[in-house]
Amino acid sequence: MILDIVIGVLSLITVGLASSARVVKQYEQGLVFRFGRVRPALRGPGLTMVVPGIDRLRKVNLQIVTQPIPAQDGITRDNVTVRVDAVVYFKVVDPVRAVVNVEDYRFAMLQVAQTSLRSIIGKSELDDLLSNRERLNQGLELMIDNPALAWGIEIDRVEIKDVALPEAMKRSMSRQAEAERERRARVITADGELQASKKLSEAAATMAETPAALQLRLLQTIVEVAAEKNSTLVLPFPVELLRFLERASGAIAQDSTTADSTAPGSTAPGSIAPGSIAPSATPGSIPQSRTEPQVKAPGPG
């Protein structure tokens, strides 16, 4: 009989210990509510004991929570409709305030993040959303952190994930980007033409000082064209060479005319050819005769 009583007492003690024992994990802290009041002492990781039927243990996760913010539609300050989504990283630093001051701190953080994101969209321009996200992330973090401090929550960081634009705006930005690239290409081409013209001007000045350089350049061009093994050879012929040949041919023609006029049997300008009739005297004039002395050769003896 005594043995049965001892066994029953041990069984009750075992059941009581089993019902009062709780395990708190390493990344958690336990809050004990005794008759609805929070005990000031928090229960750390490991095995902890509570009074069955009197105490209630509430575990709070202290890990960093990754809370995605659903995409929010908004109008930027420059009247562009966008759709922006983000993600917020936070953790609980005060379990008592996180449990007592707010009913569901995760849901509260989600709602604050959504409203803050819509507010930051309306205060920003499209260019800031696309290129200046660091400043927007900092502003969004400050907006979410203000109410979170009263809930015992610390914001680790906030990141804007994606900015969805309307199709018309995408096409417009694409045309703008193409026009900008075309402008840069034209500027680069113009700079290249300017530099090439300067070099060509220097080369022309050098060739003007040394005419043989033009001929060497012509021969080099012929060699380069001939290396292509084309069936048709287009040979550039400089105008200066044509003018040189024209002047040379004119000089040769003038020299041949002068040589013909000074040859034997030719008639000099102003002379009368043999057998031709001399021009008649002017009417009223008296022709004057001129007798030339004749010299006879001496005869024999």
Short mmCIF file of C-alpha atoms in Angstrom, two decimals:
data_model
loop_
_atom_site.label_atom_id
_atom_site.label_comp_id
_atom_site.label_asym_id
_atom_site.label_seq_id
_atom_site.Cartn_x
_atom_site.Cartn_y
_atom_site.Cartn_z
CA MET A 1 0.00 0.00 0.00
CA ILE A 2 2.77 2.41 0.87
CA LEU A 3 4.55 1.47 -2.32
CA ASP A 4 1.53 2.38 -4.38
CA ILE A 5 1.28 5.75 -2.68
CA VAL A 6 4.95 6.46 -3.34
CA ILE A 7 4.57 5.49 -6.97
CA GLY A 8 1.52 7.73 -7.32
CA VAL A 9 3.33 10.67 -5.74
CA LEU A 10 6.31 10.17 -8.03
CA SER A 11 3.99 9.99 -11.01
CA LEU A 12 2.34 13.27 -10.02
CA ILE A 13 5.70 14.91 -9.55
CA THR A 14 6.82 13.65 -12.95
CA VAL A 15 3.68 14.90 -14.67
CA GLY A 16 4.01 18.25 -12.92
CA LEU A 17 7.61 18.64 -13.90
CA ALA A 18 6.81 17.66 -17.48
CA SER A 19 3.98 20.18 -17.68
CA SER A 20 6.04 22.97 -16.15
CA ALA A 21 9.21 22.42 -18.14
CA ARG A 22 9.75 24.62 -21.19
CA VAL A 23 12.62 24.82 -23.71
CA VAL A 24 13.73 28.20 -25.07
CA LYS A 25 15.90 28.11 -28.17
CA GLN A 26 19.13 30.02 -28.62
CA TYR A 27 17.62 32.69 -30.90
CA GLU A 28 14.57 33.21 -28.64
CA GLN A 29 13.66 34.84 -25.35
CA GLY A 30 10.74 33.89 -23.13
CA LEU A 31 8.23 36.19 -21.49
CA VAL A 32 6.34 34.79 -18.51
CA PHE A 33 2.81 36.03 -17.93
CA ARG A 34 1.64 35.29 -14.38
CA PHE A 35 -2.02 36.01 -13.92
CA GLY A 36 -1.82 38.25 -17.00
CA ARG A 37 1.12 40.32 -15.78
CA VAL A 38 4.54 40.17 -17.40
CA ARG A 39 7.28 39.05 -15.09
CA PRO A 40 10.28 41.41 -15.23
CA ALA A 41 12.74 38.57 -15.59
CA LEU A 42 13.09 37.20 -19.12
CA ARG A 43 13.82 33.54 -19.66
CA GLY A 44 16.97 32.87 -21.60
CA PRO A 45 17.86 29.94 -23.88
CA GLY A 46 17.72 26.50 -22.39
CA LEU A 47 15.39 24.64 -20.05
CA THR A 48 13.12 26.81 -17.92
CA MET A 49 10.33 26.04 -15.46
CA VAL A 50 6.92 27.66 -15.12
CA VAL A 51 4.07 27.08 -12.72
CA PRO A 52 1.45 24.98 -14.45
CA GLY A 53 -1.93 26.67 -14.70
CA ILE A 54 -0.57 29.97 -13.38
CA ASP A 55 2.24 31.00 -15.70
CA ARG A 56 2.09 31.27 -19.47
CA LEU A 57 5.31 31.42 -21.49
CA ARG A 58 5.47 33.53 -24.67
CA LYS A 59 8.51 33.02 -26.90
CA VAL A 60 9.81 35.92 -29.02
CA ASN A 61 12.11 35.37 -32.01
CA LEU A 62 15.15 37.66 -31.98
CA GLN A 63 16.37 36.78 -35.49
CA ILE A 64 16.40 39.29 -38.35
CA VAL A 65 13.10 39.05 -40.16
CA THR A 66 12.95 39.52 -43.94
CA GLN A 67 9.63 41.16 -44.70
CA PRO A 68 8.80 41.66 -48.40
CA ILE A 69 6.69 44.72 -49.17
CA PRO A 70 4.08 44.09 -51.88
CA ALA A 71 4.32 46.22 -55.01
CA GLN A 72 2.67 49.59 -54.56
CA ASP A 73 1.21 51.72 -57.37
CA GLY A 74 1.93 55.40 -57.10
CA ILE A 75 2.44 58.63 -59.03
CA THR A 76 5.81 60.32 -58.81
CA ARG A 77 6.32 64.03 -58.38
CA ASP A 78 6.80 64.43 -62.15
CA ASN A 79 3.44 62.68 -62.81
CA VAL A 80 4.66 59.25 -63.90
CA THR A 81 2.74 56.15 -62.82
CA VAL A 82 5.09 53.51 -61.40
CA ARG A 83 4.85 50.26 -59.49
CA VAL A 84 7.49 49.79 -56.79
CA ASP A 85 8.18 46.90 -54.45
CA ALA A 86 10.72 46.67 -51.65
CA VAL A 87 11.96 44.54 -48.77
CA VAL A 88 12.60 45.49 -45.13
CA TYR A 89 14.92 43.73 -42.67
CA PHE A 90 14.18 44.17 -38.97
CA LYS A 91 14.64 42.43 -35.62
CA VAL A 92 13.13 42.59 -32.13
CA VAL A 93 15.40 44.25 -29.56
CA ASP A 94 12.83 44.60 -26.75
CA PRO A 95 10.55 41.54 -26.48
CA VAL A 96 8.35 43.13 -23.82
CA ARG A 97 7.39 46.14 -25.93
CA ALA A 98 7.10 44.00 -29.08
CA VAL A 99 4.51 41.81 -27.37
CA VAL A 100 2.76 44.30 -25.09
CA ASN A 101 2.71 47.54 -27.11
CA VAL A 102 1.46 46.06 -30.40
CA GLU A 103 -0.86 43.17 -31.10
CA ASP A 104 1.06 41.70 -34.07
CA TYR A 105 4.36 43.45 -34.71
CA ARG A 106 4.98 41.68 -38.04
CA PHE A 107 1.64 42.79 -39.48
CA ALA A 108 2.17 46.29 -38.08
CA MET A 109 5.61 46.51 -39.69
CA LEU A 110 4.16 45.40 -43.03
CA GLN A 111 1.48 48.09 -42.97
CA VAL A 112 3.93 50.83 -41.97
CA ALA A 113 6.33 49.74 -44.71
CA GLN A 114 3.58 49.87 -47.36
CA THR A 115 2.39 53.35 -46.39
CA SER A 116 5.95 54.65 -46.16
CA LEU A 117 6.76 53.24 -49.60
CA ARG A 118 3.75 54.95 -51.17
CA SER A 119 4.72 58.18 -49.46
CA ILE A 120 8.31 58.03 -50.71
CA ILE A 121 7.06 57.37 -54.27
CA GLY A 122 4.93 60.53 -54.23
CA LYS A 123 7.83 62.65 -52.95
CA SER A 124 10.37 61.42 -55.49
CA GLU A 125 10.91 61.87 -59.20
CA LEU A 126 11.32 59.09 -61.72
CA ASP A 127 15.04 59.71 -62.19
CA ASP A 128 15.58 59.38 -58.43
CA LEU A 129 13.74 56.06 -58.35
CA LEU A 130 15.89 54.73 -61.17
CA SER A 131 19.33 56.12 -60.34
CA ASN A 132 19.36 57.45 -56.77
CA ARG A 133 18.03 54.53 -54.79
CA GLU A 134 20.54 54.80 -51.95
CA ARG A 135 19.11 58.10 -50.79
CA LEU A 136 15.55 56.79 -51.16
CA ASN A 137 16.42 53.68 -49.15
CA GLN A 138 17.75 55.83 -46.33
CA GLY A 139 14.64 58.04 -46.36
CA LEU A 140 12.37 55.00 -46.37
CA GLU A 141 14.29 53.48 -43.47
CA LEU A 142 13.87 56.64 -41.41
CA MET A 143 10.13 56.73 -42.11
CA ILE A 144 9.67 53.12 -40.98
CA ASP A 145 12.04 53.39 -38.02
CA ASN A 146 10.12 56.15 -36.23
CA PRO A 147 7.06 54.05 -35.21
CA ALA A 148 9.14 50.86 -34.91
CA LEU A 149 11.17 52.24 -32.01
CA ALA A 150 8.06 52.37 -29.82
CA TRP A 151 7.41 48.71 -30.60
CA GLY A 152 10.87 47.52 -29.56
CA ILE A 153 11.88 46.83 -33.17
CA GLU A 154 15.10 47.89 -34.86
CA ILE A 155 15.24 48.38 -38.64
CA ASP A 156 18.35 46.80 -40.09
CA ARG A 157 17.95 48.00 -43.69
CA VAL A 158 15.38 48.75 -46.38
CA GLU A 159 15.91 48.09 -50.09
CA ILE A 160 13.82 49.03 -53.12
CA LYS A 161 13.72 45.90 -55.26
CA ASP A 162 12.14 46.86 -58.56
CA VAL A 163 10.54 49.81 -60.32
CA ALA A 164 8.00 48.82 -62.99
CA LEU A 165 7.28 51.46 -65.64
CA PRO A 166 4.42 51.69 -68.17
CA GLU A 167 5.16 50.42 -71.67
CA ALA A 168 4.78 53.89 -73.18
CA MET A 169 7.35 55.27 -70.74
CA LYS A 170 9.72 52.40 -71.54
CA ARG A 171 9.49 53.15 -75.27
CA SER A 172 10.03 56.84 -74.63
CA MET A 173 13.10 56.18 -72.49
CA SER A 174 14.41 53.77 -75.12
CA ARG A 175 14.11 56.44 -77.81
CA GLN A 176 15.82 58.93 -75.54
CA ALA A 177 18.68 56.52 -74.91
CA GLU A 178 19.04 55.83 -78.64
CA ALA A 179 19.10 59.55 -79.40
CA GLU A 180 21.75 60.10 -76.73
CA ARG A 181 23.91 57.31 -78.12
CA GLU A 182 23.50 58.68 -81.65
CA ARG A 183 24.51 62.13 -80.44
CA ARG A 184 27.63 60.73 -78.82
CA ALA A 185 28.46 58.78 -81.97
CA ARG A 186 28.14 61.90 -84.10
CA VAL A 187 30.30 63.91 -81.73
CA ILE A 188 32.97 61.20 -81.76
CA THR A 189 32.81 61.03 -85.57
CA ALA A 190 33.12 64.81 -85.84
CA ASP A 191 36.13 64.79 -83.50
CA GLY A 192 37.71 62.09 -85.61
CA GLU A 193 37.10 64.07 -88.80
CA LEU A 194 38.60 67.17 -87.18
CA GLN A 195 41.72 65.33 -86.12
CA ALA A 196 41.99 63.65 -89.52
CA SER A 197 41.66 67.00 -91.31
CA LYS A 198 44.47 68.45 -89.20
CA LYS A 199 46.70 65.51 -90.01
CA LEU A 200 45.79 65.72 -93.72
CA SER A 201 46.57 69.43 -93.69
CA GLU A 202 50.00 68.71 -92.22
CA ALA A 203 50.54 65.96 -94.78
CA ALA A 204 49.52 68.31 -97.62
CA ALA A 205 51.99 70.94 -96.39
CA THR A 206 54.75 68.33 -96.29
CA MET A 207 53.91 67.12 -99.81
CA ALA A 208 53.87 70.71 -101.09
CA GLU A 209 57.42 71.16 -99.84
CA THR A 210 58.47 67.82 -101.37
CA PRO A 211 56.62 67.11 -104.65
CA ALA A 212 58.16 63.66 -104.90
CA ALA A 213 56.21 62.64 -101.83
CA LEU A 214 52.99 62.90 -103.84
CA GLN A 215 54.34 60.48 -106.42
CA LEU A 216 55.47 58.08 -103.69
CA ARG A 217 52.03 58.25 -102.12
CA LEU A 218 50.48 57.50 -105.53
CA LEU A 219 52.70 54.47 -105.97
CA GLN A 220 51.87 53.29 -102.46
CA THR A 221 48.18 53.59 -103.22
CA ILE A 222 48.63 51.57 -106.41
CA VAL A 223 50.45 48.85 -104.48
CA GLU A 224 47.70 48.72 -101.84
CA VAL A 225 44.99 48.47 -104.50
CA ALA A 226 46.91 45.84 -106.45
CA ALA A 227 47.27 43.70 -103.32
CA GLU A 228 43.51 43.21 -103.28
CA LYS A 229 43.72 41.29 -106.59
CA ASN A 230 40.73 43.06 -108.03
CA SER A 231 39.80 42.71 -111.67
CA THR A 232 39.24 46.45 -111.99
CA LEU A 233 41.92 48.91 -110.93
CA VAL A 234 40.86 52.47 -110.26
CA LEU A 235 43.94 54.67 -110.47
CA PRO A 236 43.69 58.16 -108.99
CA PHE A 237 45.41 60.74 -111.17
CA PRO A 238 46.35 64.01 -109.44
CA VAL A 239 45.39 67.28 -111.07
CA GLU A 240 48.86 68.71 -110.41
CA LEU A 241 50.36 66.03 -112.64
CA LEU A 242 47.90 66.89 -115.42
CA ARG A 243 48.85 70.55 -115.20
CA PHE A 244 52.53 69.61 -115.30
CA LEU A 245 52.01 67.52 -118.44
CA GLU A 246 49.99 70.32 -120.02
CA ARG A 247 52.76 72.83 -119.41
CA ALA A 248 55.36 70.37 -120.71
CA SER A 249 53.42 69.70 -123.94
CA GLY A 250 52.98 73.48 -124.53
CA ALA A 251 56.71 74.05 -124.13
CA ILE A 252 57.50 71.22 -126.59
CA ALA A 253 55.11 72.65 -129.21
CA GLN A 254 56.66 76.13 -128.91
CA ASP A 255 60.16 74.73 -129.30
CA SER A 256 59.20 72.83 -132.48
CA THR A 257 57.67 75.99 -134.02
CA THR A 258 60.82 77.99 -133.36
CA ALA A 259 63.01 75.29 -134.89
CA ASP A 260 60.89 75.20 -138.11
CA SER A 261 61.14 78.98 -138.58
CA THR A 262 64.95 79.02 -138.33
CA ALA A 263 65.56 76.09 -140.70
CA PRO A 264 67.33 76.65 -144.24
CA GLY A 265 64.92 77.55 -147.03
CA SER A 266 62.40 79.01 -144.65
CA THR A 267 61.11 82.54 -145.06
CA ALA A 268 61.84 84.98 -142.34
CA PRO A 269 59.20 87.38 -141.36
CA GLY A 270 59.27 90.56 -143.60
CA SER A 271 61.41 88.97 -146.42
CA ILE A 272 60.36 88.18 -150.01
CA ALA A 273 60.71 84.72 -151.19
CA PRO A 274 62.60 84.08 -154.49
CA GLY A 275 60.38 84.19 -157.54
CA SER A 276 57.77 86.25 -155.77
CA ILE A 277 56.58 89.64 -157.09
CA ALA A 278 57.70 92.64 -155.15
CA PRO A 279 55.02 95.00 -154.04
CA SER A 280 54.35 97.89 -156.44
CA ALA A 281 55.43 101.41 -155.62
CA THR A 282 53.08 103.82 -154.16
CA PRO A 283 51.22 105.93 -156.86
CA GLY A 284 52.96 109.24 -157.48
CA SER A 285 56.31 108.08 -156.31
CA ILE A 286 59.33 107.80 -158.56
CA PRO A 287 61.02 104.50 -158.52
CA GLN A 288 64.70 104.73 -157.86
CA SER A 289 67.03 102.36 -159.66
CA ARG A 290 70.05 100.99 -157.98
CA THR A 291 72.96 99.70 -160.12
CA GLU A 292 75.31 97.38 -158.48
CA PRO A 293 78.91 97.36 -159.67
CA GLN A 294 79.80 94.32 -161.68
CA VAL A 295 83.17 92.79 -161.32
CA LYS A 296 84.55 90.84 -164.22
CA ALA A 297 87.05 88.19 -163.87
CA PRO A 298 90.35 88.81 -165.69
CA GLY A 299 90.72 86.89 -168.93
CA PRO A 300 93.70 84.78 -169.96
CA GLY A 301 96.87 86.74 -170.54
#
